[in-house]
Short mmCIF file of C-alpha atoms in Angstrom, two decimals:
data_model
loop_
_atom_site.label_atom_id
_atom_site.label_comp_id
_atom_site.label_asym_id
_atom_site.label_seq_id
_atom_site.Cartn_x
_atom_site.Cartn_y
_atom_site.Cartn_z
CA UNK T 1 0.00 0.00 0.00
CA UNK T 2 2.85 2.35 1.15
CA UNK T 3 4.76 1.43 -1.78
CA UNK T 4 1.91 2.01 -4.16
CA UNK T 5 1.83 5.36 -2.73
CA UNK T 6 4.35 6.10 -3.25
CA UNK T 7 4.56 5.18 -7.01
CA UNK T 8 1.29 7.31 -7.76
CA UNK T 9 3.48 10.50 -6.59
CA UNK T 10 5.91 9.76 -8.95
CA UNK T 11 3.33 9.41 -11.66
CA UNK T 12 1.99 12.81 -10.60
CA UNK T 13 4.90 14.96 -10.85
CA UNK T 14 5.03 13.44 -14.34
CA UNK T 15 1.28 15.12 -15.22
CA UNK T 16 2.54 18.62 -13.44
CA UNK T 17 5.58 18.75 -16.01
CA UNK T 18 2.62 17.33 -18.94
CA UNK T 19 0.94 20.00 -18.29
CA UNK T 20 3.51 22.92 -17.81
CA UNK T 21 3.46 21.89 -21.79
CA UNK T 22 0.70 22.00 -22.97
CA UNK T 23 -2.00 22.99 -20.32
CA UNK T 24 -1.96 26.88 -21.09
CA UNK T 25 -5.34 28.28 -21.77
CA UNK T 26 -4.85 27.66 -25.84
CA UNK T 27 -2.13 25.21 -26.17
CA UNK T 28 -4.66 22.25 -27.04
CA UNK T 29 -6.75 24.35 -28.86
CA UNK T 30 -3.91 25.58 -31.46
CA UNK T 31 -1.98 21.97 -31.35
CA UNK T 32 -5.76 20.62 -32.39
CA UNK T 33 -5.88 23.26 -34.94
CA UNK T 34 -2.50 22.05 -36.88
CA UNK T 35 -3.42 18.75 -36.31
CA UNK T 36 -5.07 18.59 -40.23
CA UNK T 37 -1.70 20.22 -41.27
CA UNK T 38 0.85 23.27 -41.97
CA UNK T 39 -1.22 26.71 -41.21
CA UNK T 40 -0.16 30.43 -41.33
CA UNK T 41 -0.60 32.29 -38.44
CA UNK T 42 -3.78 34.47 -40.17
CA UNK T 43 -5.27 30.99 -40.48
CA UNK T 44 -4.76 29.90 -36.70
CA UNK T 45 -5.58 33.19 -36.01
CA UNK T 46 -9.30 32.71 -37.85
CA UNK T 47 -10.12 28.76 -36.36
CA UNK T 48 -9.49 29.19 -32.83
CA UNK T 49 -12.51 31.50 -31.65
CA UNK T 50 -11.36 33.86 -28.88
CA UNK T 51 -7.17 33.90 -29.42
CA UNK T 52 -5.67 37.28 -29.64
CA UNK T 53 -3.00 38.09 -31.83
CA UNK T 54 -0.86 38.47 -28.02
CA UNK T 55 -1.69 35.27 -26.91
CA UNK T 56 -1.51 33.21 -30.29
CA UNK T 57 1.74 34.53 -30.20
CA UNK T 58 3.02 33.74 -26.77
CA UNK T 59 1.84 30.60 -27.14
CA UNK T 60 3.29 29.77 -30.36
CA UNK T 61 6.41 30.56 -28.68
CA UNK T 62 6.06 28.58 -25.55
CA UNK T 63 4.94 25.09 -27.76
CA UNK T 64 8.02 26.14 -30.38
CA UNK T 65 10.29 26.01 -27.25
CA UNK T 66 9.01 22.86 -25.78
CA UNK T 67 9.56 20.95 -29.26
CA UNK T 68 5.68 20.59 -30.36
CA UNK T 69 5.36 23.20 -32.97
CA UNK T 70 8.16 24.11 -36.00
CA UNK T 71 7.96 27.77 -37.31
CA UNK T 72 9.05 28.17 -40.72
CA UNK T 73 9.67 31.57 -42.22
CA UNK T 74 9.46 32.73 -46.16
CA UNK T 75 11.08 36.11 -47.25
CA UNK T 76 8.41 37.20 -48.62
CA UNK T 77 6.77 40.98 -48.53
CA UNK T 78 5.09 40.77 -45.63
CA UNK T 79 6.94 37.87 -44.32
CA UNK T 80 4.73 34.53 -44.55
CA UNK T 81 5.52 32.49 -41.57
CA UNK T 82 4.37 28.69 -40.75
CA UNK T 83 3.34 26.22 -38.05
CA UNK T 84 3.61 22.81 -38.44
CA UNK T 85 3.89 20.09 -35.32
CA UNK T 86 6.88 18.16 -34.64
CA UNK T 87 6.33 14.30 -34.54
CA UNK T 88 5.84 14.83 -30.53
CA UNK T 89 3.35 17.55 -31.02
CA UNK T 90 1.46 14.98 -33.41
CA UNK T 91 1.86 12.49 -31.02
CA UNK T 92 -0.31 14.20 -28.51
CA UNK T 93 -3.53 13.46 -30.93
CA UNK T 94 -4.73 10.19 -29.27
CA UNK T 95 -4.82 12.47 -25.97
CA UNK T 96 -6.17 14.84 -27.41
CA UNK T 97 -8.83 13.10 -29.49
CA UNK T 98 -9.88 10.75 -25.67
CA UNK T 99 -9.98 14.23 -24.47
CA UNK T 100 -12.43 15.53 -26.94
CA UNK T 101 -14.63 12.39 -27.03
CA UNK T 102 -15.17 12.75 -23.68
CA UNK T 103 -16.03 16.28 -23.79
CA UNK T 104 -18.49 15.56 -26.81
CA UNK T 105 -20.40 13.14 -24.04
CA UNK T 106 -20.14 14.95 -21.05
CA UNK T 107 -19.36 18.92 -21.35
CA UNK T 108 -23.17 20.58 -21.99
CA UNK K 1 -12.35 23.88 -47.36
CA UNK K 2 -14.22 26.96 -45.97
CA UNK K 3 -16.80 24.12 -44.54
CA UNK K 4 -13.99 22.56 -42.87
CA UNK K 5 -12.87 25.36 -41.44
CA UNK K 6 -15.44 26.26 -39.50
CA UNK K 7 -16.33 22.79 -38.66
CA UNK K 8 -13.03 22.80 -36.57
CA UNK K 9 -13.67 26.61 -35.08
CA UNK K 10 -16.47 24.52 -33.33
CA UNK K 11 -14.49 21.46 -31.91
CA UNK K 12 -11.99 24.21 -30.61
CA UNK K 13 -14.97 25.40 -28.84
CA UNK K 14 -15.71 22.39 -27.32
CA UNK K 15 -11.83 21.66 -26.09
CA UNK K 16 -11.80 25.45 -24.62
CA UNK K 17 -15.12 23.83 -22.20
CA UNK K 18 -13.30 20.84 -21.20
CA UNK K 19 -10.54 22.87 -20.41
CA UNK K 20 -12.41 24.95 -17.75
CA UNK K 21 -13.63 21.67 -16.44
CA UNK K 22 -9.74 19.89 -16.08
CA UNK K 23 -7.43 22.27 -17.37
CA UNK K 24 -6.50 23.88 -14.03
CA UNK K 25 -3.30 22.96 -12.42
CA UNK K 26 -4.27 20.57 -10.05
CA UNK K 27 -7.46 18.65 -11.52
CA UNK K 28 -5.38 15.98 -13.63
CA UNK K 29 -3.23 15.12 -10.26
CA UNK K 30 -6.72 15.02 -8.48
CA UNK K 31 -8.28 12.59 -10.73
CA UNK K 32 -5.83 10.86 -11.64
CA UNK K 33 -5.11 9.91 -7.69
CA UNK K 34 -9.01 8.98 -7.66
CA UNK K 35 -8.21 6.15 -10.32
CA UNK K 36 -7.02 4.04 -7.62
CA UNK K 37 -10.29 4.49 -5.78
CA UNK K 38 -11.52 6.13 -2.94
CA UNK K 39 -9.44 8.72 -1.01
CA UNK K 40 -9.67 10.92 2.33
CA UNK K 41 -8.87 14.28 1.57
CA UNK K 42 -5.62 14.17 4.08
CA UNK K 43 -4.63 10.90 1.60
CA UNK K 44 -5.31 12.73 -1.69
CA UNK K 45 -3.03 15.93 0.17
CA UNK K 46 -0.32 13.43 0.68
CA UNK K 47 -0.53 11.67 -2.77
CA UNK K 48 0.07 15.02 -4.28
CA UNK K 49 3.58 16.81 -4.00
CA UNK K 50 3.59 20.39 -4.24
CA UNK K 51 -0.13 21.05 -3.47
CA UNK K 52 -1.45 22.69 -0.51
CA UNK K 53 -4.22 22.91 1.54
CA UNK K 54 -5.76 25.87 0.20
CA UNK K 55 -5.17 24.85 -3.31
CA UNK K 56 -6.76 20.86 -2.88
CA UNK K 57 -9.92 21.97 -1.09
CA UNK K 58 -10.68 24.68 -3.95
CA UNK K 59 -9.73 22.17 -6.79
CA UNK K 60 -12.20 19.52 -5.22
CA UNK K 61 -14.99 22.10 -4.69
CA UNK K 62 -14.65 22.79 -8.60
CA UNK K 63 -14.56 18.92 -9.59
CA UNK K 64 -17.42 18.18 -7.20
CA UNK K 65 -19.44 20.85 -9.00
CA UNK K 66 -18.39 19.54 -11.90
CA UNK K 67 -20.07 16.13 -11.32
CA UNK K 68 -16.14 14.72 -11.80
CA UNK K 69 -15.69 14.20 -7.77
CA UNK K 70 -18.50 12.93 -5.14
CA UNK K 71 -17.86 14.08 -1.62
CA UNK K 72 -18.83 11.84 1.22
CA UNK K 73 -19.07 12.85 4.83
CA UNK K 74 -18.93 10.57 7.88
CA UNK K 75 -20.37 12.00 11.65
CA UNK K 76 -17.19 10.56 13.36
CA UNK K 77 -15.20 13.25 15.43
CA UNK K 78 -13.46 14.50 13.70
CA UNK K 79 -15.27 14.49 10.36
CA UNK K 80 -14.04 11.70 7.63
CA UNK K 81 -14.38 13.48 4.23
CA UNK K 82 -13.97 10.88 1.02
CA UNK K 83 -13.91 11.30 -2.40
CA UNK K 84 -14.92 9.24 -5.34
CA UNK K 85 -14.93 9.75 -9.18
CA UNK K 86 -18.55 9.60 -10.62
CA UNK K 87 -18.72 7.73 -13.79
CA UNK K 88 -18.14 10.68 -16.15
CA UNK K 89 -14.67 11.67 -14.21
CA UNK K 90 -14.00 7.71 -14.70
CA UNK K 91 -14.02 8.18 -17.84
CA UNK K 92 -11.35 10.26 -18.39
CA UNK K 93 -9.13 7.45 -17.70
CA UNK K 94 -8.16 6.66 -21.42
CA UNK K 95 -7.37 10.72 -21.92
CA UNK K 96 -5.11 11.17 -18.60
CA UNK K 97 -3.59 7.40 -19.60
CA UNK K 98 -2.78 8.53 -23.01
CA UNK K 99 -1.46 11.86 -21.95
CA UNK K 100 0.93 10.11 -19.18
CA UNK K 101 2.29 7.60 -22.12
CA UNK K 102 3.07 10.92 -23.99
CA UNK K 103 4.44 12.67 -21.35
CA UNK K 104 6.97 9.44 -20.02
CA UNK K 105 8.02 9.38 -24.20
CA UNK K 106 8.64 13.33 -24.58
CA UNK K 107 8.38 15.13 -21.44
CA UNK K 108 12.39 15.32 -19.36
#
């Protein structure tokens, strides 16, 4: 029982570092969003209902640091710059799609 | 491609309202210590590193309201609290699983 304990604490610091990742307000929402491929940041911009241009680019940022997004920038006038996930990033879309099933049953 | 669009504007909708349900800091640890079954609140405080006490009752309160977390009160002196997952927290089991298998392959 102790030991079990102790186990499950482990496990749980895992989830807090999980989610210094990707639990921000609109880090699922955009890693959903690229999910069906490469998108400009006008497009995130227009499918994630809500996002301002500050926080879609913090948090652009914060998932290009932690290795789930790429950012890919064309010299073009005005510059044209894209998002694509990383294979890590796309490996969050089982969670992700659990996640959303769930929420499709139980959420209103 | 417009249709599709704005078919995902409304699933992003739907992940921003599970979100406010177990997006805050704590809620994944919570439930995910609930998996193994039934806990006392002092338990679930212990099972938990970096949480206080402050911080547990509040995120309870909000699962409980939720209809994630029953709350079960004994008259013994002093008062045994428990708490339980309903079905519909249960079933976040697959989600929390699969983000956990993510998080052991990507995250430290």
């Amino acid at each position: 029982m102790r030991h079990k304990n102790v186990e499950i604490v482990a496990e749980k610091c895992a989830l807090q570092e999980i989610l210094d990742v990707i639990g921000g307000k609109w880090a699922m929402s955009i890693i959903y969003a690229l999910f069906s491929g490469t998108r400009r940041f006008s497009e995130l911009e227009r499918m994630i209902p809500g996002i301002n241009t500050r926080m879609l680019v913090k948090e652009l940022k914060n998932l290009t640091q932690n290795g789930i997004v790429t950012r890919k920038v064309y010299p073009t006038v005005p510059p044209t710059v894209e998002y694509t996930l990383t294979p890590k990033g796309r490996k969050l879309e089982p969670s992700i799609a659990e996640l959303y099933k769930w929420g499709q049953e139980y959420v209103k």
